[in-house]
Amino acid sequence: MQQLAETTMAGQDTLLDIQNLTLSLRDQSGWVEVLNNVSLSVKPKEILGVVGESGCGKSMTALSILRLLPPRDSRLGGKILFGGQNLASCSESQMNRIRGRHISMIFQEPMSALDPVFTVGYQIEETLKRHFRLSRREASERAIAALNSVGIASPRHVATLYPMNLSGGMRQRVMIAMALVCEPRLLIADEPTTALDVTIQAQIMDLLLGLADRTGTAIMFITHNLGLVAQSCHRMVTMYAGQVVEGGPVRDVIAGPRHPYTAGLLHSIPDSNRARGTLPSIAGRVPSLRHMPKGCRFGPRCSYSMQPCELPQSIENEGIEDIDRREVRCNRWQELVLRGVGA
């Protein structure tokens, strides 16, 4: 797979700046908090990895950015600044001008994200016509060019097919073409390779990174695969139980994690050099949204948990410049020595 080129993000303006984002959702039992004071940022042309187990809030953060949650059953707090504009307070008409044009998203399941009753070419054309004044012929030619750009053979023929006629890998290529056809400034990729086999995963990641590099699109890459993050991203944040618990440059975090949860995720990665035996895993489960632990939310699963962990945990910063800044939500981080990968 294509390795990430050495790139510095220092001195660049922030493209996306999420500040103390909170999200509550309503179900039959009432309101429940899903995100708690989430703060993260993405710079132009940067690739940010967002990692964590299922249920940690990664996808909910993405849906909040694009305001895709039902308004009556969701409450947003904090700020979602994109190019200086607060998306959290935008009207639906304003968001419609932003979605697809300036911020695009690749969803986990391409089969459910694509409309089964329309051809893939028509769906890409509609994305273009929503944001640009194009004739049907112009939109069709640009849709075919987009399919060609993602390595689809016979793009003119594929444009006439329906999603059910395509393999999983082909559908994901179509989703990438649709997401990038308007050349957005930010692409949110939510587990874009989860349902694919390893060979197709590598092809899709190479394609995604290559296109982003050529177009200058920044990527917020949501995944549970830390191996892909290590190969593909500039910076990463770890989420747990609706909170950001660690963040920093990818190489620094992987070599020397500051939070026990990040360390646990790293050592759960299969390693061909490790002696045969049981693969290490993190004991327990992500807590229920309605029954969050007091103090550190990871405390009940943490082998380093002590009395300080029963107190509220806040994010602490280390480092002066954005390029080397580390963040950690752990009251004991300064006294813990956690082993990273390769350490």
GROMACS .gro file of C-alpha atoms in nm, residues 110-112 114-121 157-174:
model
   29
  110PRO     CA    1  -2.188   0.139  -0.002
  111MET     CA    2  -2.485  -0.085  -0.087
  112SER     CA    3  -2.710   0.096   0.160
  114LEU     CA    4  -2.635   0.404  -0.298
  115ASP     CA    5  -2.995   0.423  -0.419
  116PRO     CA    6  -3.085   0.082  -0.569
  117VAL     CA    7  -3.344   0.222  -0.814
  118PHE     CA    8  -3.111   0.459  -1.002
  119THR     CA    9  -2.802   0.388  -1.210
  120VAL     CA   10  -2.469   0.486  -1.057
  121GLY     CA   11  -2.409   0.733  -1.339
  157HIS     CA   12  -2.085   0.110  -1.941
  158VAL     CA   13  -2.061   0.101  -1.562
  159ALA     CA   14  -2.246   0.434  -1.544
  160THR     CA   15  -2.552   0.256  -1.688
  161LEU     CA   16  -2.550  -0.016  -1.419
  162TYR     CA   17  -2.737  -0.032  -1.090
  163PRO     CA   18  -2.562  -0.081  -0.753
  164MET     CA   19  -2.682  -0.443  -0.733
  165ASN     CA   20  -2.487  -0.519  -1.053
  166LEU     CA   21  -2.155  -0.426  -0.891
  167SER     CA   22  -1.921  -0.602  -0.648
  168GLY     CA   23  -1.846  -0.455  -0.305
  169GLY     CA   24  -1.513  -0.316  -0.422
  170MET     CA   25  -1.672  -0.160  -0.732
  171ARG     CA   26  -1.949  -0.002  -0.524
  172GLN     CA   27  -1.691   0.150  -0.293
  173ARG     CA   28  -1.506   0.294  -0.594
  174VAL     CA   29  -1.834   0.447  -0.709
   0.00000   0.00000   0.00000
